[in-house]
mmCIF file of C-alpha atoms and ligand atoms in Angstrom:
data_model
loop_
_atom_site.group_PDB
_atom_site.id
_atom_site.type_symbol
_atom_site.label_atom_id
_atom_site.label_comp_id
_atom_site.label_asym_id
_atom_site.label_seq_id
_atom_site.Cartn_x
_atom_site.Cartn_y
_atom_site.Cartn_z
ATOM 1 C CA MET O 12 99.795 58.323 117.318
ATOM 2 C CA LYS O 13 101.528 60.230 114.577
ATOM 3 C CA LYS O 14 99.053 63.415 113.760
ATOM 4 C CA GLY O 15 98.044 63.139 109.944
ATOM 5 C CA LEU O 16 98.266 65.945 107.269
ATOM 6 C CA PHE O 17 95.365 68.454 105.907
ATOM 7 C CA ILE O 18 96.207 69.168 101.966
ATOM 8 C CA THR O 19 93.651 71.314 99.968
ATOM 9 C CA PHE O 20 93.453 71.706 96.301
ATOM 10 C CA GLU O 21 92.145 75.037 95.016
ATOM 11 C CA GLY O 22 91.725 77.125 92.020
ATOM 12 C CA ALA O 23 88.906 77.956 89.654
ATOM 13 C CA ASP O 24 86.359 75.692 87.877
ATOM 14 C CA GLY O 25 88.013 73.768 85.450
ATOM 15 C CA CYS O 26 91.675 74.254 86.611
ATOM 16 C CA GLY O 27 92.108 70.318 87.023
ATOM 17 C CA LYS O 28 92.594 70.242 90.601
ATOM 18 C CA THR O 29 90.240 67.124 91.239
ATOM 19 C CA THR O 30 92.397 65.309 88.648
ATOM 20 C CA GLN O 31 95.431 66.315 90.358
ATOM 21 C CA LEU O 32 93.799 65.214 93.633
ATOM 22 C CA LYS O 33 93.061 61.754 92.664
ATOM 23 C CA LEU O 34 96.511 61.510 91.299
ATOM 24 C CA ALA O 35 98.001 62.617 94.453
ATOM 25 C CA ALA O 36 96.163 60.303 96.566
ATOM 26 C CA GLU O 37 96.913 57.307 94.467
ATOM 27 C CA TYR O 38 100.590 58.170 95.001
ATOM 28 C CA LEU O 39 100.307 58.646 98.633
ATOM 29 C CA GLN O 40 98.582 55.371 99.007
ATOM 30 C CA LYS O 41 101.504 53.648 97.310
ATOM 31 C CA LYS O 42 103.790 55.207 99.578
ATOM 32 C CA GLY O 43 101.890 53.473 102.306
ATOM 33 C CA GLU O 44 100.103 56.386 103.758
ATOM 34 C CA ILE O 45 96.392 56.164 104.836
ATOM 35 C CA VAL O 46 94.556 58.597 102.550
ATOM 36 C CA LEU O 47 90.930 60.278 102.797
ATOM 37 C CA VAL O 48 89.737 62.040 99.766
ATOM 38 C CA THR O 49 86.823 64.584 100.640
ATOM 39 C CA ARG O 50 85.554 67.804 99.444
ATOM 40 C CA GLU O 51 83.705 71.461 99.808
ATOM 41 C CA PRO O 52 80.901 71.649 99.486
ATOM 42 C CA GLY O 53 79.451 68.241 99.747
ATOM 43 C CA ALA O 54 81.259 65.926 101.916
ATOM 44 C CA LYS O 55 79.225 62.511 103.238
ATOM 45 C CA GLY O 56 76.047 63.349 105.152
ATOM 46 C CA LEU O 57 74.617 66.763 105.474
ATOM 47 C CA GLY O 58 77.287 68.187 103.613
ATOM 48 C CA GLU O 59 75.368 66.514 100.268
ATOM 49 C CA LYS O 60 72.040 68.407 100.914
ATOM 50 C CA LEU O 61 74.122 71.869 101.547
ATOM 51 C CA ARG O 62 75.887 70.880 98.141
ATOM 52 C CA ASP O 63 72.483 70.295 96.414
ATOM 53 C CA ILE O 64 71.396 73.752 97.341
ATOM 54 C CA LEU O 65 74.423 75.600 96.645
ATOM 55 C CA LEU O 66 74.622 74.226 92.933
ATOM 56 C CA ASN O 67 71.123 73.668 92.073
ATOM 57 C CA TYR O 68 68.932 75.739 93.856
ATOM 58 C CA ASP O 69 67.256 77.950 91.071
ATOM 59 C CA GLY O 70 65.692 80.312 93.186
ATOM 60 C CA VAL O 71 67.227 83.479 94.405
ATOM 61 C CA VAL O 72 70.166 83.335 96.911
ATOM 62 C CA SER O 73 71.705 86.552 98.490
ATOM 63 C CA ASP O 74 75.505 86.801 98.451
ATOM 64 C CA ARG O 75 75.455 86.864 102.210
ATOM 65 C CA CYS O 76 73.210 83.537 101.978
ATOM 66 C CA GLU O 77 75.342 81.585 100.114
ATOM 67 C CA ALA O 78 78.723 82.550 101.940
ATOM 68 C CA PHE O 79 77.013 81.470 105.012
ATOM 69 C CA LEU O 80 75.930 78.183 103.528
ATOM 70 C CA PHE O 81 79.508 77.481 102.324
ATOM 71 C CA LEU O 82 80.750 78.379 105.839
ATOM 72 C CA ALA O 83 78.297 76.136 107.664
ATOM 73 C CA ASP O 84 79.236 73.207 105.286
ATOM 74 C CA ARG O 85 82.747 74.076 106.097
ATOM 75 C CA ALA O 86 82.241 73.853 110.004
ATOM 76 C CA GLN O 87 80.220 70.478 109.692
ATOM 77 C CA HIS O 88 83.273 68.745 107.572
ATOM 78 C CA ILE O 89 85.960 70.037 109.721
ATOM 79 C CA ASP O 90 84.200 68.708 113.032
ATOM 80 C CA THR O 91 82.879 65.437 111.711
ATOM 81 C CA ILE O 92 85.424 64.485 108.880
ATOM 82 C CA VAL O 93 88.700 66.139 108.631
ATOM 83 C CA THR O 94 89.620 66.587 112.328
ATOM 84 C CA PRO O 95 88.957 63.210 113.281
ATOM 85 C CA ALA O 96 90.945 61.543 110.124
ATOM 86 C CA VAL O 97 93.858 64.177 110.690
ATOM 87 C CA GLU O 98 94.061 63.130 114.372
ATOM 88 C CA SER O 99 93.651 59.489 113.764
ATOM 89 C CA GLY O 100 96.924 59.667 111.412
ATOM 90 C CA LYS O 101 95.627 60.016 108.010
ATOM 91 C CA ILE O 102 96.489 62.233 105.215
ATOM 92 C CA VAL O 103 93.579 64.258 104.211
ATOM 93 C CA LEU O 104 93.381 65.592 100.602
ATOM 94 C CA CYS O 105 90.438 68.096 100.295
ATOM 95 C CA ASP O 106 89.088 69.531 96.984
ATOM 96 C CA ARG O 107 88.292 73.503 97.933
ATOM 97 C CA HIS O 108 88.094 74.741 101.510
ATOM 98 C CA ILE O 109 88.850 78.209 103.125
ATOM 99 C CA ASP O 110 90.586 79.933 100.231
ATOM 100 C CA SER O 111 87.611 78.888 97.753
ATOM 101 C CA THR O 112 85.172 81.613 100.180
ATOM 102 C CA VAL O 113 87.775 84.203 100.136
ATOM 103 C CA ALA O 114 88.552 83.615 96.231
ATOM 104 C CA TYR O 115 84.676 83.110 95.296
ATOM 105 C CA GLN O 116 82.556 85.264 97.857
ATOM 106 C CA GLY O 117 85.213 87.653 98.639
ATOM 107 C CA TYR O 118 87.040 88.805 95.275
ATOM 108 C CA GLY O 119 84.265 87.226 92.980
ATOM 109 C CA ARG O 120 80.961 88.342 94.721
ATOM 110 C CA GLY O 121 82.726 91.343 96.404
ATOM 111 C CA GLN O 122 81.913 90.410 99.982
ATOM 112 C CA ASP O 123 83.936 92.222 102.633
ATOM 113 C CA ILE O 124 87.620 89.837 102.919
ATOM 114 C CA GLU O 125 88.630 90.641 106.242
ATOM 115 C CA GLN O 126 84.923 89.479 107.091
ATOM 116 C CA ILE O 127 85.219 86.513 105.329
ATOM 117 C CA ASN O 128 88.846 85.338 106.671
ATOM 118 C CA LYS O 129 87.070 85.871 110.165
ATOM 119 C CA LEU O 130 84.128 83.801 109.253
ATOM 120 C CA ASN O 131 86.491 81.030 108.129
ATOM 121 C CA MET O 132 88.266 81.028 111.365
ATOM 122 C CA LEU O 133 84.926 80.678 113.061
ATOM 123 C CA ALA O 134 84.003 78.021 110.936
ATOM 124 C CA THR O 135 87.216 75.976 111.157
ATOM 125 C CA GLY O 136 87.816 76.452 114.635
ATOM 126 C CA ASN O 137 91.104 78.517 113.763
ATOM 127 C CA LYS O 138 92.678 75.870 111.755
ATOM 128 C CA LYS O 139 94.160 76.151 108.526
ATOM 129 C CA PRO O 140 95.374 73.292 106.227
ATOM 130 C CA ASP O 141 99.414 72.315 106.237
ATOM 131 C CA LEU O 142 99.486 72.971 102.379
ATOM 132 C CA THR O 143 97.267 74.302 99.896
ATOM 133 C CA ILE O 144 98.142 74.081 96.333
ATOM 134 C CA VAL O 145 96.427 76.962 94.010
ATOM 135 C CA PHE O 146 95.809 75.337 89.939
ATOM 136 C CA ASP O 147 96.471 78.294 88.355
ATOM 137 C CA VAL O 148 94.942 78.977 84.533
ATOM 138 C CA ASP O 149 93.934 81.695 82.238
ATOM 139 C CA VAL O 150 89.981 81.987 82.286
ATOM 140 C CA GLU O 151 90.064 81.209 78.568
ATOM 141 C CA THR O 152 91.421 77.637 79.562
ATOM 142 C CA SER O 153 89.132 76.930 82.675
ATOM 143 C CA MET O 154 85.928 77.829 80.984
ATOM 144 C CA ALA O 155 86.668 76.005 77.839
ATOM 145 C CA ARG O 156 87.393 72.907 80.350
ATOM 146 C CA VAL O 157 84.023 73.301 82.057
ATOM 147 C CA GLY O 158 82.258 73.118 78.550
ATOM 148 C CA ALA O 159 78.691 74.359 77.902
ATOM 149 C CA GLU O 160 76.931 72.535 80.801
ATOM 150 C CA LYS O 161 77.252 74.794 84.018
ATOM 151 C CA ASP O 162 75.816 74.637 87.391
ATOM 152 C CA ARG O 163 74.827 77.929 89.288
ATOM 153 C CA MET O 164 78.642 78.734 90.479
ATOM 154 C CA GLU O 165 80.291 78.057 86.909
ATOM 155 C CA SER O 166 77.133 80.398 85.192
ATOM 156 C CA ALA O 167 78.639 83.559 86.947
ATOM 157 C CA GLY O 168 80.680 84.730 83.742
ATOM 158 C CA ARG O 169 84.100 85.649 82.708
ATOM 159 C CA GLU O 170 84.807 88.793 84.605
ATOM 160 C CA PHE O 171 83.829 87.077 88.045
ATOM 161 C CA PHE O 172 86.110 84.280 87.097
ATOM 162 C CA ASN O 173 88.805 86.692 86.374
ATOM 163 C CA ARG O 174 88.294 88.354 89.924
ATOM 164 C CA VAL O 175 88.459 84.671 91.153
ATOM 165 C CA ARG O 176 91.969 83.777 89.685
ATOM 166 C CA PHE O 177 93.132 87.333 90.985
ATOM 167 C CA GLY O 178 91.870 86.495 94.308
ATOM 168 C CA TYR O 179 93.899 83.103 94.685
ATOM 169 C CA LEU O 180 97.172 84.591 93.563
ATOM 170 C CA GLU O 181 96.529 87.712 96.125
ATOM 171 C CA ILE O 182 95.773 84.891 98.892
ATOM 172 C CA ALA O 183 99.174 83.167 97.661
ATOM 173 C CA LYS O 184 101.237 86.655 98.217
ATOM 174 C CA GLN O 185 99.869 86.761 101.417
ATOM 175 C CA GLU O 186 100.419 83.541 102.787
ATOM 176 C CA SER O 187 103.255 82.314 100.934
ATOM 177 C CA GLU O 188 104.308 79.476 103.183
ATOM 178 C CA ARG O 189 100.928 77.585 103.418
ATOM 179 C CA VAL O 190 99.828 78.333 99.669
ATOM 180 C CA ARG O 191 101.808 77.554 96.778
ATOM 181 C CA VAL O 192 100.756 78.265 92.793
ATOM 182 C CA LEU O 193 101.321 75.966 90.366
ATOM 183 C CA ASP O 194 101.049 76.557 86.630
ATOM 184 C CA ALA O 195 98.120 73.963 85.717
ATOM 185 C CA THR O 196 97.925 74.806 81.708
ATOM 186 C CA LYS O 197 100.729 72.070 81.781
ATOM 187 C CA SER O 198 100.123 68.496 80.959
ATOM 188 C CA ILE O 199 98.423 66.274 83.417
ATOM 189 C CA GLU O 200 102.024 64.556 83.806
ATOM 190 C CA ASP O 201 104.121 67.842 84.410
ATOM 191 C CA VAL O 202 101.442 69.184 87.103
ATOM 192 C CA GLN O 203 101.432 65.861 88.646
ATOM 193 C CA LYS O 204 105.330 66.242 89.273
ATOM 194 C CA ASP O 205 105.047 69.779 90.491
ATOM 195 C CA VAL O 206 102.330 68.189 93.050
ATOM 196 C CA ILE O 207 104.440 65.402 94.010
ATOM 197 C CA LYS O 208 107.480 67.797 94.784
ATOM 198 C CA LEU O 209 105.261 70.038 97.189
ATOM 199 C CA ILE O 210 103.832 66.838 99.015
ATOM 200 C CA ASP O 211 106.941 65.196 99.396
ATOM 201 C CA SER O 212 108.387 68.785 101.009
ATOM 202 C CA LEU O 213 105.911 67.831 104.026
ATOM 203 C CA PHE O 214 107.436 64.596 104.803
HETATM 204 P P1 TYD A 308 82.485 71.704 92.274
HETATM 205 O O1 TYD A 308 81.272 70.839 91.348
HETATM 206 O O2 TYD A 308 82.974 71.070 93.511
HETATM 207 O O3 TYD A 308 83.168 72.531 91.613
HETATM 208 P P2 TYD A 308 84.890 72.058 91.066
HETATM 209 O O4 TYD A 308 84.828 70.387 90.632
HETATM 210 O O5 TYD A 308 85.474 73.233 90.276
HETATM 211 O O6 TYD A 308 85.314 72.348 92.662
HETATM 212 O O7 TYD A 308 81.438 73.095 92.875
HETATM 213 C C1 TYD A 308 81.706 73.899 93.747
HETATM 214 C C2 TYD A 308 81.435 75.385 93.461
HETATM 215 O O8 TYD A 308 81.330 76.320 94.241
HETATM 216 C C3 TYD A 308 82.698 75.824 92.554
HETATM 217 O O9 TYD A 308 82.102 76.560 91.467
HETATM 218 C C4 TYD A 308 83.081 76.808 93.421
HETATM 219 C C5 TYD A 308 82.115 77.376 94.615
HETATM 220 N N1 TYD A 308 82.699 77.275 96.102
HETATM 221 C C6 TYD A 308 82.473 78.902 96.304
HETATM 222 O O10 TYD A 308 82.057 79.564 95.669
HETATM 223 N N2 TYD A 308 82.612 79.232 97.774
HETATM 224 C C7 TYD A 308 83.282 78.036 98.522
HETATM 225 O O11 TYD A 308 83.345 78.683 99.802
HETATM 226 C C8 TYD A 308 83.499 76.815 98.198
HETATM 227 C C9 TYD A 308 83.779 75.436 98.854
HETATM 228 C C10 TYD A 308 83.163 76.484 96.511
#
């Protein structure tokens, strides 16, 4: 059986990646591919419970605990959902993955980047996506898109999101083969065209 693909969508909150992920799924389904849409944190099952803690718990969450909770969610997700789907030939489109932890907990919260890279590899069993698309927008635009109702992560402030954005651009510089950056301030239609070009290049 032909192996599938694992493609991740990344960027700061409000960058528009979730909309683009849905459009990419429709595009691939029309081409006859079997697509699985999933996300981190919070895929089906245990992931939903971890997501609730990560986004809604209103007590103190230490920075290291936060990193480990995202990593725990990732390990469960890769083992029980992503790997079986890729091995059965599906195209897995995932909203956030390893690079979110580097950008948010590493660059955003100031946790050691090298350690996070190692822990990410422990969580995934040393696997990386076939392609990662980073949707890049300035912080003003992304915060305006998020609006007034913010979850625990979105409430972290402008300086935090500047660091997250810088983090994503650094990751893309270091892994330019896997990680591709798109200008997400363009119209939905124009960004979609750019996404399709990148995805088509994998076939
Ligand atoms: P979500 O509502 O899924 O946001 P978005 O639609 O922007 O993806 O919330 C996920 C939040 O968790 C988001 O603020 C990014 C954050 N996050 C991390 O900080 N580290 C991680 O490893 C992951 C996967 C997400």
